[in-house]
Coordinates of C-alpha atoms in Angstrom, one line a residue:
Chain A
X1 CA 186.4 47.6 75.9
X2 CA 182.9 47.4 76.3
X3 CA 181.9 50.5 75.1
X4 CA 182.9 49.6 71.4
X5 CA 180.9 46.6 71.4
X6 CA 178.8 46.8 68.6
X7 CA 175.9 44.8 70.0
X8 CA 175.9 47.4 72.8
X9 CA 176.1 50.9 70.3
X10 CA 173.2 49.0 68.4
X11 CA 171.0 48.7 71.2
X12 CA 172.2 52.2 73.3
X13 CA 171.3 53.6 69.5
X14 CA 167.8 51.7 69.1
X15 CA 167.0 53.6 72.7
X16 CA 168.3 56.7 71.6
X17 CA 166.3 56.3 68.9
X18 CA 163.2 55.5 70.4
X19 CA 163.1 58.1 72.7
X20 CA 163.1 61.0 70.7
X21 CA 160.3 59.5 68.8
X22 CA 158.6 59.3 72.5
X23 CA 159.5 62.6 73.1
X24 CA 158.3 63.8 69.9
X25 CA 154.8 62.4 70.8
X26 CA 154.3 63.3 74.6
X27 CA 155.4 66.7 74.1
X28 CA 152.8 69.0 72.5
X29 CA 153.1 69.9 68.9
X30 CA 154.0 73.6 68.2
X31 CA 151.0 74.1 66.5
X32 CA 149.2 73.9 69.8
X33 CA 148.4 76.8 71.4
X34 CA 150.8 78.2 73.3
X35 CA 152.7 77.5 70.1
X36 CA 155.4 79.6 71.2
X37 CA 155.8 77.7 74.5
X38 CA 155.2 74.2 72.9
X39 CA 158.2 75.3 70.3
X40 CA 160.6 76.1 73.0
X41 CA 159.2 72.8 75.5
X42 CA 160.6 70.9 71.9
X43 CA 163.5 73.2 71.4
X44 CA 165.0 72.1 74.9
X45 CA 164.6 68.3 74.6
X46 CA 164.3 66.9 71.2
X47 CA 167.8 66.3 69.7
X48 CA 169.8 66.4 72.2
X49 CA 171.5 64.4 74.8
X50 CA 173.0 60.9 75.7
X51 CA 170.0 60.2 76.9
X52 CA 171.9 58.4 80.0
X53 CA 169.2 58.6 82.2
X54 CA 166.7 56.6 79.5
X55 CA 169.0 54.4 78.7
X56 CA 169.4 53.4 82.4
X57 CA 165.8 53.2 82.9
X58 CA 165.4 50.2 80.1
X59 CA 168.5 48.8 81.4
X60 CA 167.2 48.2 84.7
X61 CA 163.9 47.5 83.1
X62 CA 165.9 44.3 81.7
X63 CA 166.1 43.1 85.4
X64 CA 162.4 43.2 85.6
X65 CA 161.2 42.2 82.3
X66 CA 159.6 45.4 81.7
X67 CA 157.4 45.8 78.2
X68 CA 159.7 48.5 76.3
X69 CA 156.0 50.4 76.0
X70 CA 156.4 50.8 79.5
X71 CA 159.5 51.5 79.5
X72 CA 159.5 54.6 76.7
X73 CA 157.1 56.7 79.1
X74 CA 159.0 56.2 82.6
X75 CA 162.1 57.1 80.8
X76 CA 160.5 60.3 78.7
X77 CA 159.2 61.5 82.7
X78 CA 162.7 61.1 83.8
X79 CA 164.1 62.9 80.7
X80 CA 161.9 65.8 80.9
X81 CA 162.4 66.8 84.5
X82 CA 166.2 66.1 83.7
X83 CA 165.6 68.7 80.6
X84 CA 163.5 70.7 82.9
X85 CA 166.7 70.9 85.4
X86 CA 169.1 72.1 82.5
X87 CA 166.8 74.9 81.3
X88 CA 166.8 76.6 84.5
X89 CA 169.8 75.7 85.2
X90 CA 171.2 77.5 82.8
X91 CA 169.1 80.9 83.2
X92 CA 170.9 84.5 84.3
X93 CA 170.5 83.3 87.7
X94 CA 172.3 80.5 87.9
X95 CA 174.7 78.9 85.5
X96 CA 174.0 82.1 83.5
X97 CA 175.4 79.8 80.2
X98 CA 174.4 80.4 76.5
X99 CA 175.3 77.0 75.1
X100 CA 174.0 74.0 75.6
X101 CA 174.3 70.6 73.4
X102 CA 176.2 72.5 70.6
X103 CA 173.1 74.9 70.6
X104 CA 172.1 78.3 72.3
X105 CA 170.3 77.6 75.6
X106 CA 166.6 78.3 75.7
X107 CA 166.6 82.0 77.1
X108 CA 169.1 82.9 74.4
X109 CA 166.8 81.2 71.7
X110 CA 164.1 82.3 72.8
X111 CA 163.6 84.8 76.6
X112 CA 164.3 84.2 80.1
X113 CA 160.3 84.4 80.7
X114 CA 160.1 81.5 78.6
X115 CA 162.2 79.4 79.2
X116 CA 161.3 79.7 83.1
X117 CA 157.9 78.1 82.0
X118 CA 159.0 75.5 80.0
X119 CA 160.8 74.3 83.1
X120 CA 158.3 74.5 84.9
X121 CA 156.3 72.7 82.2
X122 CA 158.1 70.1 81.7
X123 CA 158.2 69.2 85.5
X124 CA 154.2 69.0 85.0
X125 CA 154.2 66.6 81.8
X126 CA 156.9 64.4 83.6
X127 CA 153.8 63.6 86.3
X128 CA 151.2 63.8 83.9
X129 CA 153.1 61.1 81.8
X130 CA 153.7 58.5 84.7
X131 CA 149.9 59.4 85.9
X132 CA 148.2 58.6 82.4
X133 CA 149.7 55.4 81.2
X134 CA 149.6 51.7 82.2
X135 CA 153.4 52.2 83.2
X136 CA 153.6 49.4 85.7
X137 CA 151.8 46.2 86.8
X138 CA 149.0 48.2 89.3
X139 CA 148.3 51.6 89.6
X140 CA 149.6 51.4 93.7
X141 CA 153.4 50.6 92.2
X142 CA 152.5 53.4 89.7
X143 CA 151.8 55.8 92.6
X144 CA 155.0 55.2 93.7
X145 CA 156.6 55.7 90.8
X146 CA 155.4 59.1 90.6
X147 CA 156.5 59.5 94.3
X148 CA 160.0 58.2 93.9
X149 CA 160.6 60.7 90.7
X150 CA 158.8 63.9 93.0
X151 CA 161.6 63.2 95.4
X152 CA 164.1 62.8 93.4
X153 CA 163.7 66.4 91.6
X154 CA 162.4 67.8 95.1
X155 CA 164.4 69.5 97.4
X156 CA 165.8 66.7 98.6
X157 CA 166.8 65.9 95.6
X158 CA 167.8 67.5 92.1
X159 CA 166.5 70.5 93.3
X160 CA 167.9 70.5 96.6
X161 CA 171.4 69.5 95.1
X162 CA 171.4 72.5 93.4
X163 CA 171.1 75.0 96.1
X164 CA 173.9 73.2 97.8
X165 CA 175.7 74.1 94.5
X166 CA 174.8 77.9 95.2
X167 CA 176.0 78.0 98.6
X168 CA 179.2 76.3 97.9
X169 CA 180.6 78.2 94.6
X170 CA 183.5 79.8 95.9
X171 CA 184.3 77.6 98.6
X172 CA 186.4 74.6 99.4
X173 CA 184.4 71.6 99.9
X174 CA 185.7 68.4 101.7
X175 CA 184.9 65.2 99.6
X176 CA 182.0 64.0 101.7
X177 CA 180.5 67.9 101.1
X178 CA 181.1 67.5 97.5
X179 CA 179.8 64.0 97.5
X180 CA 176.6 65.3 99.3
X181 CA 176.1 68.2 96.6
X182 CA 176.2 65.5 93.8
X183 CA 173.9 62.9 95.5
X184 CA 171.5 65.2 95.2
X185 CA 172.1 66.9 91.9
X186 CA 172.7 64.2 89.7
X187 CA 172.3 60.9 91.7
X188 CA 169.0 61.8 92.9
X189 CA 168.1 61.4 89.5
X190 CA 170.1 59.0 88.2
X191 CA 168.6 56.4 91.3
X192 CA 165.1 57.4 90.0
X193 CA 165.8 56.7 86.3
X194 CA 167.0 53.1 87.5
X195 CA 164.3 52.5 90.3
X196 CA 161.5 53.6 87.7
X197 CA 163.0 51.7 85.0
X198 CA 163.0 48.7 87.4
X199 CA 159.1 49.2 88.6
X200 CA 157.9 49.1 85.3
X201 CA 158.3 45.4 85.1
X202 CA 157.5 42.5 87.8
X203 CA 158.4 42.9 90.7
X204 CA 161.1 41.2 92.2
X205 CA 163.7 41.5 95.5
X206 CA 166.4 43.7 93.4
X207 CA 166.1 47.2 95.0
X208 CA 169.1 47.0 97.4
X209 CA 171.6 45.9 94.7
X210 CA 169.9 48.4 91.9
X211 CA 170.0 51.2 94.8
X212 CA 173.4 50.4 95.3
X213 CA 174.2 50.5 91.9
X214 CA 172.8 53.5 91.1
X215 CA 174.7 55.5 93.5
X216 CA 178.2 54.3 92.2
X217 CA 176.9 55.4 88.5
X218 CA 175.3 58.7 90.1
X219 CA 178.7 59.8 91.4
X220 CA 180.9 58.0 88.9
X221 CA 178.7 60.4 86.4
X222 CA 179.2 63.2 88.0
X223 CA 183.5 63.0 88.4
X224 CA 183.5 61.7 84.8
X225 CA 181.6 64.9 84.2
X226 CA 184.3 66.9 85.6
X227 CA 187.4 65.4 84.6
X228 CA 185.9 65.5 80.9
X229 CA 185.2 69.4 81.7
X230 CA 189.1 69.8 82.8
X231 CA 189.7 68.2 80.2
X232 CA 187.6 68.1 77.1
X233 CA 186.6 71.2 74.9
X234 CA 183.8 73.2 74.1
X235 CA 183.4 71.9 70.8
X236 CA 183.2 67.8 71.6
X237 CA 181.6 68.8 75.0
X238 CA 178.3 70.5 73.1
X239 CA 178.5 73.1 76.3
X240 CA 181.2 75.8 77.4
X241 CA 183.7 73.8 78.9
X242 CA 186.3 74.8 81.8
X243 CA 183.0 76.8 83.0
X244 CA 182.8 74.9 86.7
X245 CA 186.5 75.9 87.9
X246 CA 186.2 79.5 85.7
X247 CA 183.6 80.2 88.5
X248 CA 184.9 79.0 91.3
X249 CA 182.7 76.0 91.5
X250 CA 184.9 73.2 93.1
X251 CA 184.8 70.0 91.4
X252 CA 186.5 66.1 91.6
X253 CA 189.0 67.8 89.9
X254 CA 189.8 70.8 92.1
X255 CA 189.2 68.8 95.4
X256 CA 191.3 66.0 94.0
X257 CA 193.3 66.2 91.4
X258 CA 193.0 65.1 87.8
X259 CA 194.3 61.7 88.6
X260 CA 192.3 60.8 92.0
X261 CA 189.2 61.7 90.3
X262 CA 189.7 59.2 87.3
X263 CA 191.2 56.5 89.9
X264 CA 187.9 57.6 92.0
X265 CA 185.6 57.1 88.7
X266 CA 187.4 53.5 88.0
X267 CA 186.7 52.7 91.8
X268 CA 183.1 53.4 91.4
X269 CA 182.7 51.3 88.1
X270 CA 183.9 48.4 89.8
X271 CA 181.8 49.1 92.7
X272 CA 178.7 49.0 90.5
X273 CA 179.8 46.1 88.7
X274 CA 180.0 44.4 92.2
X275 CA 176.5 45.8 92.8
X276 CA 174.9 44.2 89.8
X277 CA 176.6 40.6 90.6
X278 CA 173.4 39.0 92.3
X279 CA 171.3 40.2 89.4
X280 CA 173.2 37.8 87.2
X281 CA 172.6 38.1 83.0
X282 CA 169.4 40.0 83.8
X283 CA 171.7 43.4 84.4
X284 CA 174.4 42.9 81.5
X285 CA 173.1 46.1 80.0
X286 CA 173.1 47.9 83.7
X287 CA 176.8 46.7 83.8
X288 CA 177.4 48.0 80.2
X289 CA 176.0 51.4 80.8
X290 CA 178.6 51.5 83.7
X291 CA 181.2 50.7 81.5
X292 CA 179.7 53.6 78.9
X293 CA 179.1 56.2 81.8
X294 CA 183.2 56.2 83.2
X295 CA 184.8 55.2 79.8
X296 CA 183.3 57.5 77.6
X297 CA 184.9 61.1 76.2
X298 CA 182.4 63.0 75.5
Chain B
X1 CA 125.0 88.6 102.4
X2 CA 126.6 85.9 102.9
X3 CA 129.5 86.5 103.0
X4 CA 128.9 88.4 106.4
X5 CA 127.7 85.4 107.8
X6 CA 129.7 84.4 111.2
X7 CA 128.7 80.2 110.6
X8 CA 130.2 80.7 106.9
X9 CA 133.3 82.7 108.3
X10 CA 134.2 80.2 111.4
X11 CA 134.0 77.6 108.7
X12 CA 136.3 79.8 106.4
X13 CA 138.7 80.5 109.4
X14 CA 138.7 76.6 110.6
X15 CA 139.5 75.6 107.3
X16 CA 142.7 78.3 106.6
X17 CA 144.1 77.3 110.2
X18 CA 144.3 73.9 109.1
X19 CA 145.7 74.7 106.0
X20 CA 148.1 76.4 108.0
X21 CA 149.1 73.9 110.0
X22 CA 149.1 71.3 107.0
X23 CA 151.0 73.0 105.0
X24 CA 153.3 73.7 108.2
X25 CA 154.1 70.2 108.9
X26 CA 154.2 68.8 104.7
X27 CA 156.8 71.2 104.2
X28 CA 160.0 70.7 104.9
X29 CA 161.8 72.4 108.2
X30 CA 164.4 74.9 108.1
X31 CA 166.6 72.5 110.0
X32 CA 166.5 70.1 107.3
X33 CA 169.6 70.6 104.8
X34 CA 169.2 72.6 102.3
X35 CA 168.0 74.9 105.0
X36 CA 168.0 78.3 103.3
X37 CA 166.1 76.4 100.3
X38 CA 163.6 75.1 103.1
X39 CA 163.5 78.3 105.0
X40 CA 162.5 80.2 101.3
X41 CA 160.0 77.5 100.9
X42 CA 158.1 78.1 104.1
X43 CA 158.4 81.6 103.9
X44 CA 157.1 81.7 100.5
X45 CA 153.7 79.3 101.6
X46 CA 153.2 80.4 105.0
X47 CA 151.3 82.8 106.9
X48 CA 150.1 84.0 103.3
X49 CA 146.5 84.4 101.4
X50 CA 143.2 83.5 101.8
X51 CA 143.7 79.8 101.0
X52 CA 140.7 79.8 98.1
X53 CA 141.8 76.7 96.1
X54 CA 141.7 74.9 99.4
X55 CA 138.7 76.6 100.4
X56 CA 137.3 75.3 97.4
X57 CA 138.6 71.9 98.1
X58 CA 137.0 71.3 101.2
X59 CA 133.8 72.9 100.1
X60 CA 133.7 70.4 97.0
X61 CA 134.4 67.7 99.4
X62 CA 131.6 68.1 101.0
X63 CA 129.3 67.0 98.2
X64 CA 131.5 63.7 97.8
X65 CA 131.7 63.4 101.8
X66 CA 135.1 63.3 101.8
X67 CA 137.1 63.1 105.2
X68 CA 139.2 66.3 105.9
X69 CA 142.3 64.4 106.4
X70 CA 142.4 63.5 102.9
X71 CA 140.9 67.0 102.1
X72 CA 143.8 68.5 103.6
X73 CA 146.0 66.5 101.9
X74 CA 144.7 67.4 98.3
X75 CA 143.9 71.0 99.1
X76 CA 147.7 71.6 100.3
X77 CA 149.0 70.1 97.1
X78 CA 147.1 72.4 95.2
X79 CA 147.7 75.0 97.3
X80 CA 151.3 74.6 96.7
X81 CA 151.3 74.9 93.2
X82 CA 149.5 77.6 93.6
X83 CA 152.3 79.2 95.4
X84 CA 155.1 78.1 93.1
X85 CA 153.3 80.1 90.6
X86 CA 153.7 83.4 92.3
X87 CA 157.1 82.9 93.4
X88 CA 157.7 82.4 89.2
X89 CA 155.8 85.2 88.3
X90 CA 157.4 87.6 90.8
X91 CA 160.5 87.3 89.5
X92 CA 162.2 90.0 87.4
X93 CA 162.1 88.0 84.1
X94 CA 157.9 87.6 85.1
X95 CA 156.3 90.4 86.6
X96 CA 159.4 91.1 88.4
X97 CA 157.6 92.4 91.8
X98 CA 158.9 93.3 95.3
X99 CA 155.6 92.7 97.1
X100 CA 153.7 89.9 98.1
X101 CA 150.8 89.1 100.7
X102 CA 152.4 92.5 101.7
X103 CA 156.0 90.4 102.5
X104 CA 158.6 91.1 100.3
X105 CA 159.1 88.9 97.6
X106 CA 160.7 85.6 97.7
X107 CA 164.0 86.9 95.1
X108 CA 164.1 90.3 97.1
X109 CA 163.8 88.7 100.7
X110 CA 166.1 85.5 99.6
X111 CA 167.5 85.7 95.9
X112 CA 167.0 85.0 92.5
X113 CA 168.4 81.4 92.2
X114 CA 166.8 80.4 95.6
X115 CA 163.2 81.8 94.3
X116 CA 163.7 79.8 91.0
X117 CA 164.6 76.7 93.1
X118 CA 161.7 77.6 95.4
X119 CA 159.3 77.0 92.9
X120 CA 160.9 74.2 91.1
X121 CA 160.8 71.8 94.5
X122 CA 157.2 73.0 95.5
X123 CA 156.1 72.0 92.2
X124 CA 157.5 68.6 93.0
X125 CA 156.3 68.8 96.6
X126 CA 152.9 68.8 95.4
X127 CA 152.7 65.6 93.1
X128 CA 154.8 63.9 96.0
X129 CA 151.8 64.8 98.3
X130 CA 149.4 63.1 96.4
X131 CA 151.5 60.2 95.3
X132 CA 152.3 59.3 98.9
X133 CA 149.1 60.3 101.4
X134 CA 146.0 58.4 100.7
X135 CA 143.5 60.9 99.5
X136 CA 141.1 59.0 97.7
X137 CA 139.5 55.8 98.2
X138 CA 141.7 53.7 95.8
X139 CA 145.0 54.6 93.9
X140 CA 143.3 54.5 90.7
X141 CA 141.6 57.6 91.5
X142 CA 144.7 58.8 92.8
X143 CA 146.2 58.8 89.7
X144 CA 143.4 60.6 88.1
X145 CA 143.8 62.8 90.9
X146 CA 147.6 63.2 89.8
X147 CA 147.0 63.7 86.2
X148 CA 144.3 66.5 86.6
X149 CA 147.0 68.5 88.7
X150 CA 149.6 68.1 86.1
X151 CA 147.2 69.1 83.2
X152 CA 145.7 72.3 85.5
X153 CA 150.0 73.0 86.0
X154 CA 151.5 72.4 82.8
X155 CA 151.4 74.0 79.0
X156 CA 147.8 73.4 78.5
X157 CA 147.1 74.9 81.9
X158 CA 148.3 77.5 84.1
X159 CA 152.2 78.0 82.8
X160 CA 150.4 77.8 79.4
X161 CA 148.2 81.2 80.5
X162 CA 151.5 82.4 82.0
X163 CA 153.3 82.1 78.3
X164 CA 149.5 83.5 76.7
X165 CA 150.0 86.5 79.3
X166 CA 153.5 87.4 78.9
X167 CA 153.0 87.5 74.8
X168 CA 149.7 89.7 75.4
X169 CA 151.4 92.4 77.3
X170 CA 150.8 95.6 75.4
X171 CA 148.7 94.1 73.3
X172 CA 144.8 95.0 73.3
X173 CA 142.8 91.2 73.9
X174 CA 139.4 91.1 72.8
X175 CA 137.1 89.3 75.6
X176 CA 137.0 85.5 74.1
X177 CA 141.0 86.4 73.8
X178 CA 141.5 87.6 77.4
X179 CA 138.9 84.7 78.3
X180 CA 141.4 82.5 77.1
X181 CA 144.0 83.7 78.8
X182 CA 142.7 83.2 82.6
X183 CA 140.9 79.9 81.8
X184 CA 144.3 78.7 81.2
X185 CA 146.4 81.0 84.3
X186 CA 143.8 81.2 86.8
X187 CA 141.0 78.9 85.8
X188 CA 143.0 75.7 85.4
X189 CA 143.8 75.6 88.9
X190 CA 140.8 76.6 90.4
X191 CA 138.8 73.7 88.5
X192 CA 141.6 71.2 89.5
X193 CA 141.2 72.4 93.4
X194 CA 137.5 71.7 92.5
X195 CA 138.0 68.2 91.2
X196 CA 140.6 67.4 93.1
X197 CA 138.8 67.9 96.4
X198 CA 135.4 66.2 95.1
X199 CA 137.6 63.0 94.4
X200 CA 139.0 63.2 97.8
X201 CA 135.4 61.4 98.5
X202 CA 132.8 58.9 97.0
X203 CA 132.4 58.5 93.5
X204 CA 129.2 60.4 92.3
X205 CA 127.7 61.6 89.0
X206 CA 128.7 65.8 89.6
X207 CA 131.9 66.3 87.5
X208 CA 129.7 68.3 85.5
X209 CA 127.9 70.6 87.3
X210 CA 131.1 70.8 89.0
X211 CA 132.9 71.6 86.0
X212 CA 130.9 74.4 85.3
X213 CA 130.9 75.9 88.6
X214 CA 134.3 76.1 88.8
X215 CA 134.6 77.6 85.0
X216 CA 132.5 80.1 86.3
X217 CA 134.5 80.9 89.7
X218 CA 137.5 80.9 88.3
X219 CA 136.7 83.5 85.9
X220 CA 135.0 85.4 88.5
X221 CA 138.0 85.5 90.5
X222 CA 139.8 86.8 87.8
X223 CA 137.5 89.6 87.0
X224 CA 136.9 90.7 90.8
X225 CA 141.1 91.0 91.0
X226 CA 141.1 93.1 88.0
X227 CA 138.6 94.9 89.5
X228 CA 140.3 95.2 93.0
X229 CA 143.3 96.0 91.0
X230 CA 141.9 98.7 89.6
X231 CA 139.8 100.0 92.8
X232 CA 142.1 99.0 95.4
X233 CA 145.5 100.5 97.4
X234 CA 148.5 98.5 97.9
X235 CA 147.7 98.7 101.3
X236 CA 144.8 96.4 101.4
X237 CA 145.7 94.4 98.7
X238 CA 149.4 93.3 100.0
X239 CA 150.5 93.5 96.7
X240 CA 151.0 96.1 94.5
X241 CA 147.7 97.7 93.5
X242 CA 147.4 99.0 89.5
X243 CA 150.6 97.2 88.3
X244 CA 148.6 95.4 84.9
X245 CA 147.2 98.2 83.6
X246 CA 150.6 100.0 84.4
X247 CA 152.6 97.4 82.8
X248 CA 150.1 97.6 79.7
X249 CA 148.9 94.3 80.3
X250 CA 145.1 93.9 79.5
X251 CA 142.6 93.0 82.1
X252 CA 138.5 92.6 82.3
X253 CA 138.6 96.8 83.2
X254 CA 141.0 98.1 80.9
X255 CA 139.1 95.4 78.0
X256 CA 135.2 96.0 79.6
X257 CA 135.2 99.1 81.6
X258 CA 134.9 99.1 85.5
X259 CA 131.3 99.0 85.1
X260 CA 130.8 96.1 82.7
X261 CA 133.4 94.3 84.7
X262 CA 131.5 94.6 88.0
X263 CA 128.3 93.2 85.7
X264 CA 130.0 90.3 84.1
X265 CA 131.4 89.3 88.0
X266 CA 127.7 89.1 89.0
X267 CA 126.9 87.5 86.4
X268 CA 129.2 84.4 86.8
X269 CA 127.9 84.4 90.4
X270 CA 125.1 83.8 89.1
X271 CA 126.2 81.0 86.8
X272 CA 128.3 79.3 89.3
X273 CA 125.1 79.2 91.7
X274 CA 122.6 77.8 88.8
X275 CA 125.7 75.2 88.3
X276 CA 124.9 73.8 91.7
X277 CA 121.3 73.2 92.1
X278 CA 121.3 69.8 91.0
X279 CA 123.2 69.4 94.1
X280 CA 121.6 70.2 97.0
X281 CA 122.4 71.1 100.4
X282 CA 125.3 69.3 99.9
X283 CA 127.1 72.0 97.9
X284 CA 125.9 74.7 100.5
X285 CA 129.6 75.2 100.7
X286 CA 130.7 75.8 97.1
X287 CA 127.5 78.2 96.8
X288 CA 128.9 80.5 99.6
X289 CA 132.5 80.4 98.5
X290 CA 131.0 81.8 95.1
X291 CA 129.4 84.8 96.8
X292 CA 132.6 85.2 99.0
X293 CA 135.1 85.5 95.7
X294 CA 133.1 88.0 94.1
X295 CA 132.1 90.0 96.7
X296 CA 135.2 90.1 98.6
X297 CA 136.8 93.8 99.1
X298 CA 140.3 92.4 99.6

């Protein structure tokens, strides 16, 4: 099995690794004013994560040839809205959760006020980070960078995705409807962590196989996510587990069984694999990560 | 006084009709799924305010010579920032107000989770905007253009005043301190509807004047809605009037004294209109807009 290749944990770890030294740098010190605010901007995305989303972006940046210096920035915008996304999304309002990575969420740590802003926040570094660097190879494939990722969390994506979770707690979803609700949610961002991980580098004809891709590993994501929320525990989870069906939220799980959804997660990891065939050795790590994303337990 | 004059004010009502309809058509339509999220949007950006920041987008424009299609552009994205802000800062954990542009409040008309998400994809909305219209005359500037607006958004600008607001709440600011404060919540914004707007056109040597114009204006504003605040009914403010100093939050009248406040308003004016006389005619506009936002009654 892939996933205990050692090659592949050194290099996933060597990302890891590199991005929260990215992180650390692009997001303000706590010593700058607001301190308070810069604290809990760190609090919600330093040391914590897979960091699936930066790990896809240098993947894909492997199809491209993209400079790793390149690389570290489109993947730190991608984390941070994705960080942004968890903050609020765990707030009274919505998820209403207190734990988060093993840790108490931000408005616990800190106050709901707060940890509104350093959503919000965050959203603005994300586009101040693509805007500011040499990310790609001209600054017109830069400016869509920063359009792909604004659609992505918009509300036709992430964002979007998420009311569509509102509406339908409580409810019974057909799978397209459920399928729909995580396109958006997660695969919305999942696509742009590829596609940006992708522009960085020289461009070449890849985006149809990369798109396609992306979407199996969006989804595939998403009904790992559940049957490892069925299934797993609060303590290897890092985040209140059975939380999803305890509020009536339907899942891959409640709309198809525990068995389906890990038959539907195997489906989409050879689907992605199938994607990637055209890109030949260029997207091993692209088919790795797919390998990482449905075979992993926690 | 100018701000009486009927040229100035068909210029000022051309301009917020545009607006109006710009804003109309960028945003997405109710019949586009999520349609409640898209409903909330538009309800929270339509039909509302006196459009300043675009007001003071198209005024800076015209000392660049920028064409209004690109000024429209620019001003809208700023514009919705702008309105994510208040749809944030009404909600309970923020200022938690029920009135708005004398609508009720996005949480109270929709709910909370939608007004979060409101904000969240507006935000977005607004970097996609300038990522994908061509507002400037190449897409390095576009970037620039992109990286002001994140910086005028993020920690260091307007959520940053937000955080620097919510911790001075009962607190009693000395000037420089409340200074501080509305450079960063108020001011940010306004200088980046400034800048933005002037880079909409040709490149010319007035970022500075510029810059201290709209240093001066934005305080202004700030001071004249204290003011108002203090002076004014709910009625003719759409909002509800004397909330700060009822919430013990510290403002130019509660800090200077109606008085001093009206003084240091004057002042500015004054200020912003020395800013511009290395000009010209050409920033006729901008020299208006500075009489209208302190001499305004509502």
């Amino acid at each position: 099995m892939k996933i205990l290749d050692s090659e592949f944990q050194a290099w996933m770890g060597g990302v890891q690794a590199r991005m929260e030294a990215v992180l650390g740098r692009v997001l303000p010190a706590a010593s700058v004013a607001p301190g308070r605010l810069h604290e809990a901007m760190r609090y919600a995305t330093l040391e914590g994560g897979k960091r699936v989303r930066p790990l896809l972006a240098f993947a894909a940046g492997e199809v491209s040839g993209a400079a790793p210096e390149r690389l570290e920035i489109a993947a730190a915008a991608v984390e941070l809205i994705h960080a942004y996304s968890l903050v609020h999304d765990d707030l009274p309002c919505m998820d209403d959760d207190t734990l988060r990575r093993g840790k108490p969420t931000v408005h616990v740590e800190y106050d709901e006020a707060t940890a509104l802003l350093v959503g919000d926040a965050l959203q603005s570094l994300a586009f101040q980070l693509i805007a500011e660097s040499p990310v790609a190879e001209n600054p017109k494939v830069q400016l869509e960078m920063v359009k792909t990722l604004a659609l992505a969390a918009g509300s036709r994506g992430m964002a979007g995705g998420q009311q569509i979770d509102l509406e339908s707690t409580g409810k019974a979803l057909s799978l397209p409807e459920l399928e729909l609700m995580h396109i958006h949610k997660t695969g919305a961002l999942i696509r742009a962590a590829v596609l940006l991980g992708f522009s960085c580098g020289k461009h070449s004809e890849a985006e149809k196989p990369l798109d396609r891709y992306a979407k199996c590993i969006g989804l595939a994501f998403q009904v790992v996510d559940d049957v490892l929320d069925y299934d797993g525990s609060t303590a290897t989870l890092g985040k209140t587990a059975g939380k999803d069906s305890k509020q009536g939220k339907p899942t891959y799980v409640s709309v198809l069984g525990l068995a389906r959804a890990k038959e539907m997660a195997e489906a989409l990891r050879g689907e992605a694999h199938a994607a990637l065939a055209p890109l030949g050795a260029r997207a091993r790590r692209l088919s790795e990560l797919a390998d990482f994303i449905v075979l992993r337990k926690f």
